[in-house]
CSV table of C-alpha atoms in Angstrom, one decimal:
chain,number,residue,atom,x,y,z
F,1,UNK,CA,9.1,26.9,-69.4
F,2,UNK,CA,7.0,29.7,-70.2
F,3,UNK,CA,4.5,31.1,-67.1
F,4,UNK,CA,1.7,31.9,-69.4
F,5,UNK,CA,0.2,29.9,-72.7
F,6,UNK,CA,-0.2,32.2,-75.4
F,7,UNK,CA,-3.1,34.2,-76.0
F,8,UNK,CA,-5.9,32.6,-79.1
F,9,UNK,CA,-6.0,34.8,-82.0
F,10,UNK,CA,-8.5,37.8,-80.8
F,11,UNK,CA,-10.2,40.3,-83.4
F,12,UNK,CA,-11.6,43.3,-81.6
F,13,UNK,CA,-15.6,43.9,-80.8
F,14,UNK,CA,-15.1,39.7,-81.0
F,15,UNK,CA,-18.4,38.7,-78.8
F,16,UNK,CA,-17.8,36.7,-75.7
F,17,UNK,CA,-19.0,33.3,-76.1
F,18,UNK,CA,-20.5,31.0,-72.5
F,19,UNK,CA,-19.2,27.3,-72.4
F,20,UNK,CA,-20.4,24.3,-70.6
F,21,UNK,CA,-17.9,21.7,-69.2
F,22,UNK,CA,-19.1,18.0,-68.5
F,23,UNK,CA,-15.9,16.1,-66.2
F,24,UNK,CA,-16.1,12.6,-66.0
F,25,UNK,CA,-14.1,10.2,-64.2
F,26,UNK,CA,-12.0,8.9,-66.7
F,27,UNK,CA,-10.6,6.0,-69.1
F,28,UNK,CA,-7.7,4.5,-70.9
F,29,UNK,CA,-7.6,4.8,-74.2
F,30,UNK,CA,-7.8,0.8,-74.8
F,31,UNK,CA,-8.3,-2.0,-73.1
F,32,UNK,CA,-4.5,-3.5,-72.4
F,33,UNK,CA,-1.9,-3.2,-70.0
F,34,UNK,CA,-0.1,-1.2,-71.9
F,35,UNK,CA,-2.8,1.6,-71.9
F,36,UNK,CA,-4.3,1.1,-68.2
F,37,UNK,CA,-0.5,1.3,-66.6
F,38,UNK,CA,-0.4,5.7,-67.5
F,39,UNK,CA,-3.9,6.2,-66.3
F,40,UNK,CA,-3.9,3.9,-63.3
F,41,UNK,CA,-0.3,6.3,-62.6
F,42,UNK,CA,-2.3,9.3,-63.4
F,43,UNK,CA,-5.0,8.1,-61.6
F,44,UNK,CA,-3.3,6.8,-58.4
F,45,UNK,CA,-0.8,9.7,-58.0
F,46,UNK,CA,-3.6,12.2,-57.3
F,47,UNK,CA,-3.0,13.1,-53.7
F,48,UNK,CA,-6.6,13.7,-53.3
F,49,UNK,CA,-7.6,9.8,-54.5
F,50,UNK,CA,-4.5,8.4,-52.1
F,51,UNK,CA,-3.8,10.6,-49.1
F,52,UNK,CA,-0.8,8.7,-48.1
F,53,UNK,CA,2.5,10.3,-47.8
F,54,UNK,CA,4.3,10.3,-51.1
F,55,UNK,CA,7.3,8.8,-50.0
F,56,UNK,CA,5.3,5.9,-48.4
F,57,UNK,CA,2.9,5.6,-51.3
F,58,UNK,CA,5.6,5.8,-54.5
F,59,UNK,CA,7.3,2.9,-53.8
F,60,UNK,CA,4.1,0.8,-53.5
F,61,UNK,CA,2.8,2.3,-56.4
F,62,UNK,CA,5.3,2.2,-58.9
F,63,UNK,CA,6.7,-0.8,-57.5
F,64,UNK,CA,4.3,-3.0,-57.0
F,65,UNK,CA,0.7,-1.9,-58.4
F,66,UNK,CA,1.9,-0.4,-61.7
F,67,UNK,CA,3.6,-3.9,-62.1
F,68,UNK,CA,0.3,-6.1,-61.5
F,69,UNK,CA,-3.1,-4.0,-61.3
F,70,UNK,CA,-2.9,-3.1,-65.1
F,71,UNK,CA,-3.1,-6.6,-66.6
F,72,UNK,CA,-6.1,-7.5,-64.2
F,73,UNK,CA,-7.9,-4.0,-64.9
F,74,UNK,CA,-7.7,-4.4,-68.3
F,75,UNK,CA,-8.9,-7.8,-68.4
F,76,UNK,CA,-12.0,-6.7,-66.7
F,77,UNK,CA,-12.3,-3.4,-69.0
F,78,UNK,CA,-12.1,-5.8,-71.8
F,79,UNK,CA,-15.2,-7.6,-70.7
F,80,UNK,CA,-17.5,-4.2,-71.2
F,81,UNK,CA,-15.2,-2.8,-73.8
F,82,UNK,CA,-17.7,-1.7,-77.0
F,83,UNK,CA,-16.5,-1.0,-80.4
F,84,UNK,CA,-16.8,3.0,-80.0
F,85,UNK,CA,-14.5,2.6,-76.5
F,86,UNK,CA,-15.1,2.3,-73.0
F,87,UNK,CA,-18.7,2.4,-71.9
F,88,UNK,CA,-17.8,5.6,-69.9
F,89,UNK,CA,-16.5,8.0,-72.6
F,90,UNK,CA,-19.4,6.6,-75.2
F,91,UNK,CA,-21.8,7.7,-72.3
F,92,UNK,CA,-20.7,11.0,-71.5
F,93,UNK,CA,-20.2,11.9,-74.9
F,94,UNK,CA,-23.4,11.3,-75.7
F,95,UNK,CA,-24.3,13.3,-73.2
F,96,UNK,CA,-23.0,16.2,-73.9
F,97,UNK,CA,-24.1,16.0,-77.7
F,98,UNK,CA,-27.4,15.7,-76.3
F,99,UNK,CA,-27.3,18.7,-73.5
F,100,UNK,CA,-26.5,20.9,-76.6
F,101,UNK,CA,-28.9,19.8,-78.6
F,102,UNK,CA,-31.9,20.2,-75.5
F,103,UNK,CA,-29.9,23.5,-74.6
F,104,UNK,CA,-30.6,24.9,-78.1
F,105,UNK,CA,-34.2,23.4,-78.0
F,106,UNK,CA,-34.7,25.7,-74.7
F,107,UNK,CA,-33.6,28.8,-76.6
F,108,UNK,CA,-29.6,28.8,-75.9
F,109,UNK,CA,-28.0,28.2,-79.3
F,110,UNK,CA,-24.9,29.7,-78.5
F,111,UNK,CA,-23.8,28.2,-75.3
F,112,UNK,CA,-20.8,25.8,-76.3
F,113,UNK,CA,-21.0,22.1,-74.6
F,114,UNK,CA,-18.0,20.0,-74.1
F,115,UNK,CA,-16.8,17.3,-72.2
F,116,UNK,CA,-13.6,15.8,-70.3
F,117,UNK,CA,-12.0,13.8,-68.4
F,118,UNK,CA,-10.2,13.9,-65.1
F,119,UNK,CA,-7.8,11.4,-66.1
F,120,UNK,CA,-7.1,10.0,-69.1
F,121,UNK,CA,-8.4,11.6,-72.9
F,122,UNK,CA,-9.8,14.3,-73.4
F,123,UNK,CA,-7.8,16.2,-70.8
F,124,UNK,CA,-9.6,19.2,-68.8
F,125,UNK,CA,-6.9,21.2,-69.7
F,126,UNK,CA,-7.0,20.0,-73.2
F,127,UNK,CA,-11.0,21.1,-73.4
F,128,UNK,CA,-10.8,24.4,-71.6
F,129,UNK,CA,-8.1,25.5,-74.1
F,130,UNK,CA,-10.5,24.5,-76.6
F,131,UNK,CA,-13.3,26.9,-75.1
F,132,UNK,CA,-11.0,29.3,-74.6
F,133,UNK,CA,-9.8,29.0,-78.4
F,134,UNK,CA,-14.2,29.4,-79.4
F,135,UNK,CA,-14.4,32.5,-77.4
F,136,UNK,CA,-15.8,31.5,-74.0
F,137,UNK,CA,-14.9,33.9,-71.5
F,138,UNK,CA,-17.4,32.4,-68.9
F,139,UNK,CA,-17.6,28.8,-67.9
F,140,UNK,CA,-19.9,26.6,-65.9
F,141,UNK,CA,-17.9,23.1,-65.0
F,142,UNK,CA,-20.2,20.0,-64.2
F,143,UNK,CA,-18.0,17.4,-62.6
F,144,UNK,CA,-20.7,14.2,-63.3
F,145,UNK,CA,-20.4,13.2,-59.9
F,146,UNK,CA,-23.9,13.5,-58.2
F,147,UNK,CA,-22.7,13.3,-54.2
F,148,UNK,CA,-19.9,15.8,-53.7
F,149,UNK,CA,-16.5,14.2,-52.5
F,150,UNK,CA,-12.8,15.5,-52.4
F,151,UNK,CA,-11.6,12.4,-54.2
F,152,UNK,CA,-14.0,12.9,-57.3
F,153,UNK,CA,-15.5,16.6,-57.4
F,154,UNK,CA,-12.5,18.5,-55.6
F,155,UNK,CA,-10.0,17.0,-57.6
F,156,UNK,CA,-11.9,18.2,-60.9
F,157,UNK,CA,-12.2,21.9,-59.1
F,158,UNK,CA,-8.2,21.2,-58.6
F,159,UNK,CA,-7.7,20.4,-62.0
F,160,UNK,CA,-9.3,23.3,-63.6
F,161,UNK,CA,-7.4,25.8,-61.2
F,162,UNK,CA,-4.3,24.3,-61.9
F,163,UNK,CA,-5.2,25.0,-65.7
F,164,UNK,CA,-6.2,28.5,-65.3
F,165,UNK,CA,-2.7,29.3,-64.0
F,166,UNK,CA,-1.0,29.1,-67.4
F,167,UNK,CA,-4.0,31.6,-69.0
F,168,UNK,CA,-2.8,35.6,-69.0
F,169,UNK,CA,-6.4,36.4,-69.5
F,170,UNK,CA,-9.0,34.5,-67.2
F,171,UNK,CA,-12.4,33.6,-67.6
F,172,UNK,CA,-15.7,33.5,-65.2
F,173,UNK,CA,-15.9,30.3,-63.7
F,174,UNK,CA,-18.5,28.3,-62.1
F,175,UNK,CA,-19.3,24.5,-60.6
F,176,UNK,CA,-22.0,22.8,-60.1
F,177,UNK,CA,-20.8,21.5,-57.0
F,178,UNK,CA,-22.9,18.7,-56.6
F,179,UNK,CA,-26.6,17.3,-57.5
F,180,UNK,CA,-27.5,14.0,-55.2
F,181,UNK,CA,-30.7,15.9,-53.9
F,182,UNK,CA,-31.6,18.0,-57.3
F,183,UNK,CA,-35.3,17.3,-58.3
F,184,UNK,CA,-35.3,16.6,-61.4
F,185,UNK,CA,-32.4,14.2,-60.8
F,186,UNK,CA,-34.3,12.1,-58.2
F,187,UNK,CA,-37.1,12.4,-60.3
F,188,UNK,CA,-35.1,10.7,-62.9
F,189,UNK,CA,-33.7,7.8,-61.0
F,190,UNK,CA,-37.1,6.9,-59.8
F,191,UNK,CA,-38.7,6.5,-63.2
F,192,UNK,CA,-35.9,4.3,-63.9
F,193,UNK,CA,-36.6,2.2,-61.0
F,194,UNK,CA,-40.3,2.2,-62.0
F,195,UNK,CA,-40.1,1.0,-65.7
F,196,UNK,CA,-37.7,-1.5,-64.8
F,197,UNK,CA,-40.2,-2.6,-62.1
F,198,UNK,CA,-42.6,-2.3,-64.9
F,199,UNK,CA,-40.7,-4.7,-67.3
F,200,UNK,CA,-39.1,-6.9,-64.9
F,201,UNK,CA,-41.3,-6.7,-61.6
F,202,UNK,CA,-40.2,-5.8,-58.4
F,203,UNK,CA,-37.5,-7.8,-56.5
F,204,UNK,CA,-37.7,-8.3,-52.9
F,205,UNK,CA,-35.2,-5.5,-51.6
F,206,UNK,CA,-33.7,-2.8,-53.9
F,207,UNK,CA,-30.0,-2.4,-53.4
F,208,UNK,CA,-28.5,1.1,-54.1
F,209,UNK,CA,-24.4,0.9,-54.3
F,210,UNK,CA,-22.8,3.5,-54.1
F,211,UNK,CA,-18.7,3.9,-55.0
F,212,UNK,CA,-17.0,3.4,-51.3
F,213,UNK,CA,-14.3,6.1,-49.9
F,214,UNK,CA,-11.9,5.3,-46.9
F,215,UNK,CA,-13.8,5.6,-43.8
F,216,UNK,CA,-11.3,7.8,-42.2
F,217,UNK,CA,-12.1,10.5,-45.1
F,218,UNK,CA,-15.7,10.4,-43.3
F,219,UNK,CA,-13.9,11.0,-40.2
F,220,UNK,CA,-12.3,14.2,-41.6
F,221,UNK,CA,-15.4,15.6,-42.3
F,222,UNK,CA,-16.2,14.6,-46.3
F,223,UNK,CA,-19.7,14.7,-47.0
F,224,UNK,CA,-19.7,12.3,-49.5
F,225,UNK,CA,-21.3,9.4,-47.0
F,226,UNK,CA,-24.2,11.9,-46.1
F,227,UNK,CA,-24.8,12.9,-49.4
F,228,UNK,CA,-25.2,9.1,-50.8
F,229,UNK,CA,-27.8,8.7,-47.9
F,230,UNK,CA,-30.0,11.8,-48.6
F,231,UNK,CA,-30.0,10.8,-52.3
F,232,UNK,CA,-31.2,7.2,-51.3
F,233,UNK,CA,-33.7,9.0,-48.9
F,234,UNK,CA,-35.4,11.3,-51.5
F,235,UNK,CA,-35.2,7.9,-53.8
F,236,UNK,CA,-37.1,6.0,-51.4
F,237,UNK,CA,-39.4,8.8,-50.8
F,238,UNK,CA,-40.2,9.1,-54.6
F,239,UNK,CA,-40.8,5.8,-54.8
F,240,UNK,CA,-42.6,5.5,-51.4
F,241,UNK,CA,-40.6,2.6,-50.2
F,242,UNK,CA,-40.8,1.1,-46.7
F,243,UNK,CA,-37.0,1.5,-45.3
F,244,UNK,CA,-36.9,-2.1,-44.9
F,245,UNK,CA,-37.0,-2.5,-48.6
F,246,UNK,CA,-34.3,-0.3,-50.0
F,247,UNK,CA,-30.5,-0.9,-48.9
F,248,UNK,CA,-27.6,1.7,-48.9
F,249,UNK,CA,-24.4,-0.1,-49.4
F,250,UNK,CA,-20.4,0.9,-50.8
F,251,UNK,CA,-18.3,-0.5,-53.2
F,252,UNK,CA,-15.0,-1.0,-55.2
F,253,UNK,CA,-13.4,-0.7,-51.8
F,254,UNK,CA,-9.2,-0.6,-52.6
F,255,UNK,CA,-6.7,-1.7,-50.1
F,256,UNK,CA,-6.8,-3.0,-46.0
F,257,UNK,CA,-7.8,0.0,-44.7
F,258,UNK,CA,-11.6,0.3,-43.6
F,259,UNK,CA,-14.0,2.1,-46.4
F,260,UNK,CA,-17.6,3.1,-46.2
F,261,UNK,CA,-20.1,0.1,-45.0
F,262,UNK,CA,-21.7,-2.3,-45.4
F,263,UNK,CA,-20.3,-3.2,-48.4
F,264,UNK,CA,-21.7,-4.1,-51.4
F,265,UNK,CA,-21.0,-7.7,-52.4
F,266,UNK,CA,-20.7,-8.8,-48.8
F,267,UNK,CA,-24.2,-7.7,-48.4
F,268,UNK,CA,-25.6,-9.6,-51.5
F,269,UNK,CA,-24.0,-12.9,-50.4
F,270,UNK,CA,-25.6,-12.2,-47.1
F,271,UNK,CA,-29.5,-11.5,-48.1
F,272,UNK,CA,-28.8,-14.5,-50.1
F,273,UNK,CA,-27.6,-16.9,-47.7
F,274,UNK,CA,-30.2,-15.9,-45.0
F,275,UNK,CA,-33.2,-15.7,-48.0
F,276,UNK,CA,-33.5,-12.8,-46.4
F,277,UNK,CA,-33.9,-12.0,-50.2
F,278,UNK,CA,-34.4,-14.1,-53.0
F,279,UNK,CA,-34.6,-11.4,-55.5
F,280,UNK,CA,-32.9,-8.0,-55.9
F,281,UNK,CA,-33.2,-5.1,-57.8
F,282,UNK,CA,-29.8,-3.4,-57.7
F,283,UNK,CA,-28.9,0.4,-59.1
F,284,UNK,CA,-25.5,2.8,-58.5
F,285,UNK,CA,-26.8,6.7,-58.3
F,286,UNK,CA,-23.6,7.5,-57.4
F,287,UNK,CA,-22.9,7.3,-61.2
F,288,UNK,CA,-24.9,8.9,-64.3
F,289,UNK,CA,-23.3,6.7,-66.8
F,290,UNK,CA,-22.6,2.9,-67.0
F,291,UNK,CA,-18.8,2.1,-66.6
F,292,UNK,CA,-16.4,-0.6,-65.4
F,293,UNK,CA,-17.6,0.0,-62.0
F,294,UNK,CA,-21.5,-0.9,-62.7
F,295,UNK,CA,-21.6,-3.1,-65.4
F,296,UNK,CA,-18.1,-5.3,-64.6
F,297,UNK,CA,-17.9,-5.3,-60.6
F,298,UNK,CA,-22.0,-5.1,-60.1
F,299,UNK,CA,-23.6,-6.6,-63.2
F,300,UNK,CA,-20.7,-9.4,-63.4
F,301,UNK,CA,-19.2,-10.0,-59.8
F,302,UNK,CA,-21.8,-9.1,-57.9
F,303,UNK,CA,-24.4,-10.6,-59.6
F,304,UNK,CA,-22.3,-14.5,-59.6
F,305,UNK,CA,-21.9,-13.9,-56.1
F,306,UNK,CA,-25.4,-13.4,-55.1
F,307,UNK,CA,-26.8,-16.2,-57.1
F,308,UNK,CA,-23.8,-18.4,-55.6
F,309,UNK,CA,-24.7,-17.9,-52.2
F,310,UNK,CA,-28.3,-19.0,-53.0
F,311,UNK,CA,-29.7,-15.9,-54.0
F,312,UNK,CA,-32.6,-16.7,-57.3
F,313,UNK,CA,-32.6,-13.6,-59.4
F,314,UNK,CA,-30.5,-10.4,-59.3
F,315,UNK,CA,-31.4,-7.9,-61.8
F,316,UNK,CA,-29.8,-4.5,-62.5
F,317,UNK,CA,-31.3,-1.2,-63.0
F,318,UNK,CA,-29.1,0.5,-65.9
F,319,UNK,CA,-27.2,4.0,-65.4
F,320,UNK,CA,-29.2,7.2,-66.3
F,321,UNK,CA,-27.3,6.9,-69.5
F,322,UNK,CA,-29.1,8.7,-72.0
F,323,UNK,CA,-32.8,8.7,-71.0
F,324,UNK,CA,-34.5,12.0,-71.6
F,325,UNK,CA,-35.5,12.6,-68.2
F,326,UNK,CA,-31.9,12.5,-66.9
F,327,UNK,CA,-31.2,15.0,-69.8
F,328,UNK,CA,-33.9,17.0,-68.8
F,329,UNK,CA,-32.3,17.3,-65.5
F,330,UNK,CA,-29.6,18.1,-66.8
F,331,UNK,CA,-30.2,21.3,-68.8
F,332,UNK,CA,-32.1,22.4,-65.8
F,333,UNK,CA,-29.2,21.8,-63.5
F,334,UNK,CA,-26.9,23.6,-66.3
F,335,UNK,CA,-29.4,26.5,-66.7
F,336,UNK,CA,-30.4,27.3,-63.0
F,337,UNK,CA,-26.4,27.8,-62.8
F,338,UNK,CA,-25.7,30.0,-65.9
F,339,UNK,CA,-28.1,32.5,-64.0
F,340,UNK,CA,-27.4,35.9,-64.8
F,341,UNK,CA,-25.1,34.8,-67.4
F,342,UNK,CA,-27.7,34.3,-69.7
F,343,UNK,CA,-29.6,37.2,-68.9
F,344,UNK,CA,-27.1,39.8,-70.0
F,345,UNK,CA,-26.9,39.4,-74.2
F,346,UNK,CA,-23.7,40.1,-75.1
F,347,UNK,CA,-24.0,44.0,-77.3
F,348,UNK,CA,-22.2,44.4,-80.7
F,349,UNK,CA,-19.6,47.6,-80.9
F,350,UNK,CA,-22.2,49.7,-82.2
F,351,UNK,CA,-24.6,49.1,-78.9
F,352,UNK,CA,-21.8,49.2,-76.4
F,353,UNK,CA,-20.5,53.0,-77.9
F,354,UNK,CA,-24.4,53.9,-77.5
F,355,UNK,CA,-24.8,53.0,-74.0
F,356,UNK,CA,-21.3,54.4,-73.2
F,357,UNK,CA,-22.3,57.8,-75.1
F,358,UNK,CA,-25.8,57.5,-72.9
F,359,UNK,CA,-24.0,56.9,-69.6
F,360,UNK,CA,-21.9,59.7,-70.3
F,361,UNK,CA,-24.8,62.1,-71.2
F,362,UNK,CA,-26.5,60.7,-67.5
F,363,UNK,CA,-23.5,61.6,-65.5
F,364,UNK,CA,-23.1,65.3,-67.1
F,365,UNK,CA,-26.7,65.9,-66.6
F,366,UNK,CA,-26.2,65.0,-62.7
């Protein structure tokens, strides 16, 4: 196998060209078995998702979850499956369609917007061949994951790397390493909370769930469980909750092992059977779009459980999705990032022999 991918087609004095990268979790490409057993593989095998020992894990995995888990998952992805494809690729999609667009409206026509997937279609590597093939020489990556973890952002930062290995000639990269406690994000998910309020009124506790991670990556020191409690903190704040009223909890736990706590359903069947709560209001600002994990295992299971256990009315608070705010945030985030980048206009052949011929005049003169 050759070391290095070739080269795209280059024409000299070409000018260098800034990309932006969206990363998302992932999806299969349909909702069957068929199509859920390669990503749930790609998916599963990623040492930083399972830290078990390979040769303990592969055997489990191929021989046991690969032969059940995909006809239950795609049962359930069939149940928020829309005509365009999974909820999470239709999001983030129109996400980055719309970053371009506000991105352009904030004077930065040229920057190039795209968007991936850790696993599943469109590849990362896929998508940063694709800059590389429109010029791009520099390139800001935004994994979508507001609270930084190694399972989720790390893995992204991972992929790209490994990527980058094949290229002869590498670009500038940056990430946005994570965003739970950005402004204009916070700012975001309150308004949410507060039109919903305004539609719906306001439930007697607001649940925030968060996607769980083993506990024992907390014990080794990932900041993900800190960072999912300072985003709740500034959320409360902005909303100027009581603590009594808003609850932190974990879900989508996998496995025996112990994950983050409390977790999420347990806690709704709880507040319910102790009408401790009659009424929630229940959001995920772990996640900026709607997927399988928000609108199935929340908006589905956790909602029948809660009213099963007594509970009267659970409602849920959508995703940031596509509301302007979040995309405001967004271009902010992206832009604040960029930096410098944007600041130095790339110069035609013409300029760049001018300032070399003035540099050269500055340095005989000295």
């Amino acid at each position: 196998m050759t070391r290095y991918w070739q080269e795209p087609a280059y024409t000299h004095g070409q000018e260098p060209r800034t990309g932006i990268l969206l990363v998302n979790l992932g999806t299969p490409a349909a909702a069957t078995a068929d199509a859920l057993r390669p990503y749930l593989k790609q998916f599963l095998s990623d040492p930083r998702v399972v830290e078990i020992p390979r040769l303990i894990w592969w055997p489990i995995l191929n021989g046991i979850i690969l032969r059940t888990r995909p006809a239950k998952s795609a049962a359930k992805y069939a149940s928020v499956w829309t005509n365009d494809g999974s909820p999470l690729k239709v999001h983030t999609e129109k996400q980055a369609k719309l970053l371009a667009g506000f991105l352009t409206h904030a004077g930065q026509p040229d920057l190039q917007v795209s968007w991936a997937m850790r696993y599943g279609q469109p590849s990362i590597r896929k998508q940063l061949d694709a800059l590389r093939s429109s010029g791009c020489t520099r390139i800001l990556v935004v994994p979508l994951y507001p609270q930084f973890a190694a399972s989720t952002t790390a893995t992204v930062i991972d992929e790209v790397a490994d990527s980058l290995r094949h290229w002869r000639n590498l670009p500038e990269v940056r990430y946005v390493r994570s965003f739970g406690d950005d402004p204009g994000y916070i700012a975001a998910l309150a308004q949410s909370v507060r039109d919903h309020w305004k539609k719906e009124g306001q439930a007697d506790r607001l649940v925030l769930s968060f996607h769980g991670i083993p506990r024992r990556s907390l014990d080794l020191g990932d900041p993900y469980h800190c960072e999912c409690h300072k985003t709740a903190r500034l959320l409360r704040e902005a909303l100027q909750l009581p603590p009594e009223r808003m609850i932190v909890s974990f879900q989508s736990r996998f496995g025996k092992a112990e994950w983050l706590t409390p977790y999420t359903q347990p806690t709704l069947e709880k507040l319910a059977r102790d009408k401790a709560a009659a009424s929630v209001d229940v959001m995920c600002p772990g996640f900026v779009s709607d997927c399988l994990e928000t609108l199935e295992e929340i908006n589905m299971e956790c909602r029948e459980a809660f009213l099963h256990a007594g509970g009267q009315r659970f409602s849920y608070i959508p995703c940031l999705n596509e509301r302007q705010d979040w995309i405001e945030a967004l271009t902010s985030l992206s832009l604040r990032h960029l930096g410098h980048w944007l600041d130095e206009s790339p110069l035609n052949g013409s300029e760049r022999t001018l300032q070399a011929e003035r540099a050269r005049s500055m340095g005989a003169l000295t």
